[in-house]
PDB file of C-alpha atoms in Angstrom:
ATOM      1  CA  UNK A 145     230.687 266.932 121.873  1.00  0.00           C
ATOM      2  CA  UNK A 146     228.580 270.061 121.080  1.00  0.00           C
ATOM      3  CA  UNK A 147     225.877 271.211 123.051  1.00  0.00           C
ATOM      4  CA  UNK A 148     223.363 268.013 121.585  1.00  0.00           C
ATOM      5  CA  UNK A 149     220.141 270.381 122.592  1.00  0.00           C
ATOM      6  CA  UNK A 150     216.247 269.798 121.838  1.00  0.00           C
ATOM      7  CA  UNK A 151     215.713 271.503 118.232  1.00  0.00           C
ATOM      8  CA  UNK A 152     219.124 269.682 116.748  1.00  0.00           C
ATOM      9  CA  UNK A 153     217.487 266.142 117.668  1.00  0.00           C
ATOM     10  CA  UNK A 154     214.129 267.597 116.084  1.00  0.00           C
ATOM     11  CA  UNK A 155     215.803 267.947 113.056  1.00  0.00           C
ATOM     12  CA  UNK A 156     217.691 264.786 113.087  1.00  0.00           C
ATOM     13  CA  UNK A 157     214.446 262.756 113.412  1.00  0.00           C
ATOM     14  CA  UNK A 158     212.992 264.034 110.256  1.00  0.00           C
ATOM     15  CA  UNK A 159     216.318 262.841 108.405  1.00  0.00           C
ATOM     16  CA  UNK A 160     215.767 259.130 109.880  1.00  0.00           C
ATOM     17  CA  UNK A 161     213.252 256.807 109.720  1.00  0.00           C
ATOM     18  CA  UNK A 162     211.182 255.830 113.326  1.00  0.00           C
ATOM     19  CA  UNK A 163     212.432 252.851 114.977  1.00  0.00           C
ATOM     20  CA  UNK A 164     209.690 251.051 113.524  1.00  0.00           C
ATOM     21  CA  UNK A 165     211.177 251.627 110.457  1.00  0.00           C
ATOM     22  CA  UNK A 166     214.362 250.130 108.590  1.00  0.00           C
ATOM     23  CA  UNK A 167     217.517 250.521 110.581  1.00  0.00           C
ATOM     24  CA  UNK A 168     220.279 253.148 109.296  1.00  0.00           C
ATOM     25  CA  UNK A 169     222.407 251.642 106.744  1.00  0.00           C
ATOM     26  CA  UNK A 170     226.534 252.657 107.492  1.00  0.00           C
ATOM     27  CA  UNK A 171     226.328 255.196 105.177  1.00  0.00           C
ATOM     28  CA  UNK A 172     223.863 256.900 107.111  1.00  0.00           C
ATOM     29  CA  UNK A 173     225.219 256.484 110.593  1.00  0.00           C
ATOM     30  CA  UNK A 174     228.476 257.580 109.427  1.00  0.00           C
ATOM     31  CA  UNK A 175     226.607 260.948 108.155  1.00  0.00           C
ATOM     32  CA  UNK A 176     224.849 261.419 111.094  1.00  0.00           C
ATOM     33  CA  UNK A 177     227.839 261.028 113.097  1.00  0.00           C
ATOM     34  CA  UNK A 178     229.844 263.465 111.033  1.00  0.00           C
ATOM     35  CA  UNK A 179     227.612 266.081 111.089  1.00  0.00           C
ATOM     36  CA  UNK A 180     227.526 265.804 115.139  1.00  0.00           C
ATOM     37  CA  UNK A 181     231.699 265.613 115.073  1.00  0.00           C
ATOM     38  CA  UNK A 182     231.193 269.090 113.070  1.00  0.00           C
ATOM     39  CA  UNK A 183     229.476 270.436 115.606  1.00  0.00           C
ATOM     40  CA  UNK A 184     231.460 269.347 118.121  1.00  0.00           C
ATOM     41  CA  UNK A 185     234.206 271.143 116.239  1.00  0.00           C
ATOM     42  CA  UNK A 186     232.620 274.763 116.779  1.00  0.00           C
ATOM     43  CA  UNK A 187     232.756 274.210 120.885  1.00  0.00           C
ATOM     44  CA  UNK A 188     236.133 273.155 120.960  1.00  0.00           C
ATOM     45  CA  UNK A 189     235.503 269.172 122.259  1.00  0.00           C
ATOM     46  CA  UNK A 190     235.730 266.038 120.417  1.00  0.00           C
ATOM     47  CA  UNK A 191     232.904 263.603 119.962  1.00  0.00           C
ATOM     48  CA  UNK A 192     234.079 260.052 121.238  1.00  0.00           C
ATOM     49  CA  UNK A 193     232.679 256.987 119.111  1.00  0.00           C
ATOM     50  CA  UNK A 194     230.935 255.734 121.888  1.00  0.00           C
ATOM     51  CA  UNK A 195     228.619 258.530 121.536  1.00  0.00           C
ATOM     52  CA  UNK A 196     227.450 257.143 117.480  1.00  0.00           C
ATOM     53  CA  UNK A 197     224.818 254.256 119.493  1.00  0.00           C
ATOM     54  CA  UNK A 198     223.332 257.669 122.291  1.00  0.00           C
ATOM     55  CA  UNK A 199     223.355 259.869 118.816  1.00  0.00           C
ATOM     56  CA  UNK A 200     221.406 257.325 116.780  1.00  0.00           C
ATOM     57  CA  UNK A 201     218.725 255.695 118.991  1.00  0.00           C
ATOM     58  CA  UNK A 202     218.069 259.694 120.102  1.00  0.00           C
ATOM     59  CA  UNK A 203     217.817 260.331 116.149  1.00  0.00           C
ATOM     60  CA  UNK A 204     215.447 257.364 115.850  1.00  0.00           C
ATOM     61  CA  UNK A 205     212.611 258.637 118.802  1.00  0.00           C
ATOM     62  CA  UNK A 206     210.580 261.294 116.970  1.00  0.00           C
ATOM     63  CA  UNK A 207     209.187 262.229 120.413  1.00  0.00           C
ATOM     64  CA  UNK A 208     207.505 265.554 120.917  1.00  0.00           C
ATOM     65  CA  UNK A 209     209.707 267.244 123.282  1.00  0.00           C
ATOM     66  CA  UNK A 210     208.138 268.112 126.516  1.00  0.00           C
ATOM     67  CA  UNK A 211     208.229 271.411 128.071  1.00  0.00           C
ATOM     68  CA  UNK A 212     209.313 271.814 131.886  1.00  0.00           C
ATOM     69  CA  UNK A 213     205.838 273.638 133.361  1.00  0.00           C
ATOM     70  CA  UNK A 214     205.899 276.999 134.435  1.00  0.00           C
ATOM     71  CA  UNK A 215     202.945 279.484 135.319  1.00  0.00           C
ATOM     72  CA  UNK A 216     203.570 283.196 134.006  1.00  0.00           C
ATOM     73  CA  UNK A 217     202.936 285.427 136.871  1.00  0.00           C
ATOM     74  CA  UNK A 218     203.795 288.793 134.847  1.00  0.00           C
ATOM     75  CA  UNK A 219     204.888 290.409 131.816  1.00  0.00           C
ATOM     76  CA  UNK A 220     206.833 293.476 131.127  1.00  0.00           C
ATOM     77  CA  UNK A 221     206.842 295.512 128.129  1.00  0.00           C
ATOM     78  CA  UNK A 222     209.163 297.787 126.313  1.00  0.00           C
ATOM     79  CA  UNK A 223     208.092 299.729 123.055  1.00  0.00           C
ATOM     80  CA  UNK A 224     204.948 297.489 123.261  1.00  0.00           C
ATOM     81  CA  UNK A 225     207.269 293.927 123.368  1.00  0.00           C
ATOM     82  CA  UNK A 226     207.541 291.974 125.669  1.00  0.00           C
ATOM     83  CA  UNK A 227     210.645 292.672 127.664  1.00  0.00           C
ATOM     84  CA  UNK A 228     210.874 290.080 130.090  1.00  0.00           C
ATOM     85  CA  UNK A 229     208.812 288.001 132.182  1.00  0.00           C
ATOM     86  CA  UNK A 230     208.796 286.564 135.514  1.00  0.00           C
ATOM     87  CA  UNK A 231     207.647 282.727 136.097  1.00  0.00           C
ATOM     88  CA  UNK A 232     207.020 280.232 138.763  1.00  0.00           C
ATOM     89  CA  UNK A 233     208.505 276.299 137.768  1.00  0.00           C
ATOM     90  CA  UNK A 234     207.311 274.351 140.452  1.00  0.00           C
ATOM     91  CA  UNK A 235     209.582 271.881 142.394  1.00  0.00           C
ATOM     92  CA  UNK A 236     210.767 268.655 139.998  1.00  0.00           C
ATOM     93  CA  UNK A 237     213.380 266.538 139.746  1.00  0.00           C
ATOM     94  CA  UNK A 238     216.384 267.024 137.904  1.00  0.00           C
ATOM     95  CA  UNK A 239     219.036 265.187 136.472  1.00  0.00           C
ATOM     96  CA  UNK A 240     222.710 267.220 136.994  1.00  0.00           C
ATOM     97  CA  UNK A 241     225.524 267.352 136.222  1.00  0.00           C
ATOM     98  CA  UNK A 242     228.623 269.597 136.981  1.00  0.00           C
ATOM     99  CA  UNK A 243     231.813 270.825 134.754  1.00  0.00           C
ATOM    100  CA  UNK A 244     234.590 273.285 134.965  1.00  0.00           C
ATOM    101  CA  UNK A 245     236.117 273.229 131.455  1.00  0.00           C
ATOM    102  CA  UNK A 246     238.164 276.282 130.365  1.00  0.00           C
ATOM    103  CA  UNK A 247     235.484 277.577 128.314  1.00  0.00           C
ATOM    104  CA  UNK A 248     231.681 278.109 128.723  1.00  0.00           C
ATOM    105  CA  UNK A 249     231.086 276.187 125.406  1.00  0.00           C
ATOM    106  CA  UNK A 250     233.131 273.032 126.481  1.00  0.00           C
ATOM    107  CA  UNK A 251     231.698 272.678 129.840  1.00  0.00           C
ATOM    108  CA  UNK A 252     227.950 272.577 128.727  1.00  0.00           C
ATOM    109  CA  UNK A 253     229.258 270.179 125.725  1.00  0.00           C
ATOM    110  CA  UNK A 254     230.746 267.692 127.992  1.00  0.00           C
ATOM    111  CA  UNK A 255     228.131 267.838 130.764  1.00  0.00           C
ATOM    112  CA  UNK A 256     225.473 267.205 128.103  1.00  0.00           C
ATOM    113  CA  UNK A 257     227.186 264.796 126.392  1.00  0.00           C
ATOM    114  CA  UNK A 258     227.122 262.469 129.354  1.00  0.00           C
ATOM    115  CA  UNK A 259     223.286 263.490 130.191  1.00  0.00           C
ATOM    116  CA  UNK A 260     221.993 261.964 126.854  1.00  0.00           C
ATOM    117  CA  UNK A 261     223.861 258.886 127.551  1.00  0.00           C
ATOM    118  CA  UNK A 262     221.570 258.782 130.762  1.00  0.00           C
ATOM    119  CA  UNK A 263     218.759 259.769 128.373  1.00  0.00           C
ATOM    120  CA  UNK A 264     219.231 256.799 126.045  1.00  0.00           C
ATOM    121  CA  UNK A 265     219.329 253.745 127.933  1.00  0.00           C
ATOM    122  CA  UNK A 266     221.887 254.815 130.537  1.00  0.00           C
ATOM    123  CA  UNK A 267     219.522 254.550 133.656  1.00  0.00           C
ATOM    124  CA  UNK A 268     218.796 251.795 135.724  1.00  0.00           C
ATOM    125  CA  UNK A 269     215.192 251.174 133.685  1.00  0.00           C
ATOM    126  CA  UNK A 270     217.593 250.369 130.283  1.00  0.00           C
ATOM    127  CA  UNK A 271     215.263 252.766 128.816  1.00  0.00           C
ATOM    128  CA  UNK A 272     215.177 255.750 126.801  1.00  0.00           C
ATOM    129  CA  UNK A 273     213.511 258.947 128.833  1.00  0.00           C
ATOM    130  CA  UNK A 274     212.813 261.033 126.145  1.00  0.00           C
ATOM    131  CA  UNK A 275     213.880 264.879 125.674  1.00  0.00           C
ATOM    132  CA  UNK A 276     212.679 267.898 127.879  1.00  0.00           C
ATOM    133  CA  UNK A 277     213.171 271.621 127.076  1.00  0.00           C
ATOM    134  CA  UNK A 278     214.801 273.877 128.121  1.00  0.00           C
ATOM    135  CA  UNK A 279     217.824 272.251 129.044  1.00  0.00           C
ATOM    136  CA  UNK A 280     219.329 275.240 131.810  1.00  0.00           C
ATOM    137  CA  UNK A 281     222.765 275.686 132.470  1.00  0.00           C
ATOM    138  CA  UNK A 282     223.264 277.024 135.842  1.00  0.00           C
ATOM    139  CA  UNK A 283     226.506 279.601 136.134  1.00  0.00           C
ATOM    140  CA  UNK A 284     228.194 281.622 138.682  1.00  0.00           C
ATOM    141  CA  UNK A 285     229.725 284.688 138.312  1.00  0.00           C
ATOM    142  CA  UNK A 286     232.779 286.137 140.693  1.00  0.00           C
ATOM    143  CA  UNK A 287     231.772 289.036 143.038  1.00  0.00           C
ATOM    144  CA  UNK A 288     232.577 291.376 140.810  1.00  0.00           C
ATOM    145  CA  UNK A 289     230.440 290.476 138.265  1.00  0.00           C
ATOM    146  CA  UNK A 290     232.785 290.593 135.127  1.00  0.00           C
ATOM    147  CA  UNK A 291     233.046 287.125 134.380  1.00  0.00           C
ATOM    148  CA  UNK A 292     232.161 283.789 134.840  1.00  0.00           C
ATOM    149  CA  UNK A 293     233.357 280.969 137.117  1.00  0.00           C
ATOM    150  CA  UNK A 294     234.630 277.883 135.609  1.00  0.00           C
ATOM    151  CA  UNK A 295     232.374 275.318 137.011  1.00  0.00           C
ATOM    152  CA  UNK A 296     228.661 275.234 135.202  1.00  0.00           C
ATOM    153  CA  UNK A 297     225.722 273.084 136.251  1.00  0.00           C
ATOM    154  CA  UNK A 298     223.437 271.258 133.366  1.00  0.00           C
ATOM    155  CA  UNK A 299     220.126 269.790 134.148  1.00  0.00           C
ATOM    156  CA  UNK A 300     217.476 268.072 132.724  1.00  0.00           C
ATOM    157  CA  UNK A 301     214.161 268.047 133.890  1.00  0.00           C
ATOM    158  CA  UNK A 302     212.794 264.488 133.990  1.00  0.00           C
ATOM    159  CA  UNK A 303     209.708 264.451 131.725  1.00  0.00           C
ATOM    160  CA  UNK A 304     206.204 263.833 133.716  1.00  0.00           C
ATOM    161  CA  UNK A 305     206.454 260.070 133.503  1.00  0.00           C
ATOM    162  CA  UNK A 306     209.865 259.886 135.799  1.00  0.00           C
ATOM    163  CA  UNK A 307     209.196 262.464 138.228  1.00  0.00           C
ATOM    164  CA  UNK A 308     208.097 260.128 141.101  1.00  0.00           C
ATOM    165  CA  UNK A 309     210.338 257.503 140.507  1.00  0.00           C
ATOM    166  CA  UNK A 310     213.246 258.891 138.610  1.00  0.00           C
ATOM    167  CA  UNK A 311     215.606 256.518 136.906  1.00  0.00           C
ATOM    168  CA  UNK A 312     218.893 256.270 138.194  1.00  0.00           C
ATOM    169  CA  UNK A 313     221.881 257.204 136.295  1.00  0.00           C
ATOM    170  CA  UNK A 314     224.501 254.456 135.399  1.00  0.00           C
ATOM    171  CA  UNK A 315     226.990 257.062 135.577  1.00  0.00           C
ATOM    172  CA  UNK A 316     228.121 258.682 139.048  1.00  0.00           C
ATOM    173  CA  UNK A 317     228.645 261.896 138.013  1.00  0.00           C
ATOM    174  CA  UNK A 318     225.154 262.290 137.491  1.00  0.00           C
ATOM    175  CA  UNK A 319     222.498 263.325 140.380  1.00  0.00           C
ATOM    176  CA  UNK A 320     219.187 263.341 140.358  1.00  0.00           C
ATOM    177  CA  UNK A 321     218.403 266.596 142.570  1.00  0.00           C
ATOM    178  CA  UNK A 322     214.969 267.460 143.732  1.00  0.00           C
ATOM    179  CA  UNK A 323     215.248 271.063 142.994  1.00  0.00           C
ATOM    180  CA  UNK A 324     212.652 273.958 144.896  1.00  0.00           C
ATOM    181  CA  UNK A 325     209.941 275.922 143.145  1.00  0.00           C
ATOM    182  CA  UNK A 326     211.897 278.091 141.399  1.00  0.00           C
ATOM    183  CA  UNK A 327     211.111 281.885 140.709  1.00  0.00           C
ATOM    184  CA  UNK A 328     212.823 283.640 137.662  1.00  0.00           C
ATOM    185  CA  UNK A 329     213.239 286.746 135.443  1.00  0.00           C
ATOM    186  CA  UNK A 330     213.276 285.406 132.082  1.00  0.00           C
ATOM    187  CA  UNK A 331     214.852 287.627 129.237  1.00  0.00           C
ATOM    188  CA  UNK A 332     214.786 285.830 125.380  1.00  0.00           C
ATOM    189  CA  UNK A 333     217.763 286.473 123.286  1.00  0.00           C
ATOM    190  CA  UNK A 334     218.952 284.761 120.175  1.00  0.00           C
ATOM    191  CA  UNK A 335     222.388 283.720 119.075  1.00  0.00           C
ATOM    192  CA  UNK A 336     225.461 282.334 119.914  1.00  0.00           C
ATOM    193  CA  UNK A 337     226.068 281.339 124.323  1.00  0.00           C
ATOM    194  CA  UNK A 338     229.310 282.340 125.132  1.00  0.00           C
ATOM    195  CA  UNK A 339     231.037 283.819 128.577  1.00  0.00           C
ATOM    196  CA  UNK A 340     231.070 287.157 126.397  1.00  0.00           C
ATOM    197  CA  UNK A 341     227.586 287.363 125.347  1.00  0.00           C
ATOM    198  CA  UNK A 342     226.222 285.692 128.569  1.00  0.00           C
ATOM    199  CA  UNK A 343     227.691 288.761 130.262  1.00  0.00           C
ATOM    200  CA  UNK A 344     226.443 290.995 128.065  1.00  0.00           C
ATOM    201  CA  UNK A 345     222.529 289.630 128.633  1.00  0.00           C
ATOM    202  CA  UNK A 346     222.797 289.930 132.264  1.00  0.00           C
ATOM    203  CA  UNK A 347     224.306 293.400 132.065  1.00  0.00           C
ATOM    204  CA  UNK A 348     221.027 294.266 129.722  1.00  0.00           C
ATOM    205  CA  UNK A 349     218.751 292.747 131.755  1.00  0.00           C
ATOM    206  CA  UNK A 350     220.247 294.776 134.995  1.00  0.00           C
ATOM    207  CA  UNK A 351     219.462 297.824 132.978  1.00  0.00           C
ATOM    208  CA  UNK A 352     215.575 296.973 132.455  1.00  0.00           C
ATOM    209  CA  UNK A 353     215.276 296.315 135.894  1.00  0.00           C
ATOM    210  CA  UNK A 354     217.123 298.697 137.767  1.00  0.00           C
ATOM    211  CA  UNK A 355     217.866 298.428 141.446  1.00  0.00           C
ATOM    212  CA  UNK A 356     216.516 295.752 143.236  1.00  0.00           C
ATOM    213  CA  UNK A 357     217.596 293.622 146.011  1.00  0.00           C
ATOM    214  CA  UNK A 358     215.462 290.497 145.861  1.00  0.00           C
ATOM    215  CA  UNK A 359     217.677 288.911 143.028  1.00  0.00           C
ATOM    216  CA  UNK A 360     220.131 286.917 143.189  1.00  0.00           C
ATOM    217  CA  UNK A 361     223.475 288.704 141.626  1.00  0.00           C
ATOM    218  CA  UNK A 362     225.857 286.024 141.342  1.00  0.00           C
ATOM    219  CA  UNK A 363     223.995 282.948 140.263  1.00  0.00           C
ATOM    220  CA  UNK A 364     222.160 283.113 137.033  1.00  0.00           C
ATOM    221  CA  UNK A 365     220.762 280.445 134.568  1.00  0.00           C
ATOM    222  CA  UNK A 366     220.786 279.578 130.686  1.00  0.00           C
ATOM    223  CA  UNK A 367     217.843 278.175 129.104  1.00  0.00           C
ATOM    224  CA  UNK A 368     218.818 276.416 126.084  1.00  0.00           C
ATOM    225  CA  UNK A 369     216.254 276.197 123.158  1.00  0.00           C
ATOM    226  CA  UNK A 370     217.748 275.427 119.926  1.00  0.00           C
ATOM    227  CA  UNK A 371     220.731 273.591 118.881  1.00  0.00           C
ATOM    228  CA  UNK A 372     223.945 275.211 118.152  1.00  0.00           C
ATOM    229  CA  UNK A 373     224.002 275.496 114.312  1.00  0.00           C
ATOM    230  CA  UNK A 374     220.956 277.347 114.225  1.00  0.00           C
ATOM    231  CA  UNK A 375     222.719 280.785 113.273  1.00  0.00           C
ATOM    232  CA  UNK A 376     219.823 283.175 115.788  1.00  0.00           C
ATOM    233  CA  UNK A 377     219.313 280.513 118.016  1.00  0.00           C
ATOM    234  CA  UNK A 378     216.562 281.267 120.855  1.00  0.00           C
ATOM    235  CA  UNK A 379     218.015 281.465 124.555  1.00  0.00           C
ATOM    236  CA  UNK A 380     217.029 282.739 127.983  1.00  0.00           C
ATOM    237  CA  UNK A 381     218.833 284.831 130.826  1.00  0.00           C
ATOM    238  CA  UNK A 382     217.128 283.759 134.493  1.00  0.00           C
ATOM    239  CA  UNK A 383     217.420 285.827 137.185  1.00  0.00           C
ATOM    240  CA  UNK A 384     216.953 284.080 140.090  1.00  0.00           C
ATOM    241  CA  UNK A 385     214.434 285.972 143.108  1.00  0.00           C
ATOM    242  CA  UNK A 386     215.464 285.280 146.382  1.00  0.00           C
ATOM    243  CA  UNK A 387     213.173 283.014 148.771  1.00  0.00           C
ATOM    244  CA  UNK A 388     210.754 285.150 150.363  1.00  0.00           C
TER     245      UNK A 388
END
């Protein structure tokens, strides 16, 4: 399955009716479900049919999507934008999730793909959780930097409402991790997420920061924004500071 991220379910909602509403008809459900197999297509998965029940009760929640808190604690500008910024996420709980497909694309795919079964029903409450964003996608690089590992985290931050008692996943390849407060470097840059222009953002983001030593260098994160078939999609590069 494609990366199934915040923005994509936005737009799915406003092409089906709340579930207070009249139910999809087949014709419907088999369009919804053929426009997600298309965009499973472009990351080089398949989307199983058990994923058409997940795909339509997350089309049927026209939820606002809530954003995992941060506090800004600077801003740094380049011909008077905004070049990057560096944040503070406090400590939450996340639902992960770990992969090692051949390709970038695949492993965030399938790793999602089993995190919005959790998210629809698949949790020991039989409920669905509702969406956070970003979703982050946590990769590691080998030691010399020029390209990445095979094995990619996904999480999902449990919206407000969970984060005391998280549900638990029905599937065991999910965790629920209590993560640290988390202090990044966060870059915005639109488009496609691939190993190729992954390593390209980190490389540019090394060059507006020069030399420092209080980063991490071979861990780095991917905040996902948009859904895949948004052609200038909006992303993130986080650079991790080390723990004081």
């Amino acid at each position: 399955m494609a990366r199934i991220t915040l923005e994509e379910l936005n737009e799915l909602d406003d092409e089906v009716p709340d579930e207070e509403d009249e139910p999809m008809d087949g014709e419907e459900q088999n369009r919804l479900f053929s426009h997600w197999e298309t965009v499973a297509s472009t990351h080089q998965v398949s989307l199983p049919q058990e994923m058409a029940g997940p795909i339509m009760q997350m089309a049927r929640h026209n939820q606002t999507r809530e954003p995992v808190p941060y506090a800004t604690l600077s801003q740094h500008e380049k011909c008077e934008e905004i070049a990057y910024e560096e944040r503070l996420y406090p400590a939450g709980k996340w639902a992960c999730i770990t992969r090692g497909e051949p390709k970038y694309e695949q492993s965030i795919s399938m790793g999602f793909m089993k995190l919005i079964r959790y998210i629809c029903k698949e949790n020991s409450l039989g409920r669905q959780l509702g969406m956070t964003v970003p979703v982050i996608n946590e990769i590691h690089l080998n030691k010399e930097g020029t390209e990445l590992l095979q094995e990619v985290i996904t999480a999902y931050y449990l919206p407000e409402e969970f984060q005391p008692n998280p549900p638990l996943p029905l599937d065991p390849d999910i965790q629920i991790q209590e993560r640290a407060p988390l202090r990044v470097i966060a870059r915005v840059f639109y488009g496609t997420t691939t190993e190729e222009t992954i390593l390209r953002e980190i490389h540019l983001l090394w060059e507006l920061l020069g030399s420092t030593d209080n980063v991490l260098r071979e861990t780095y994160l991917v905040a996902a924004y948009q859904n895949p078939g948004v052609p200038n999609r909006r992303n993130e590069i986080w650079f991790i500071r080390r723990a004081d």
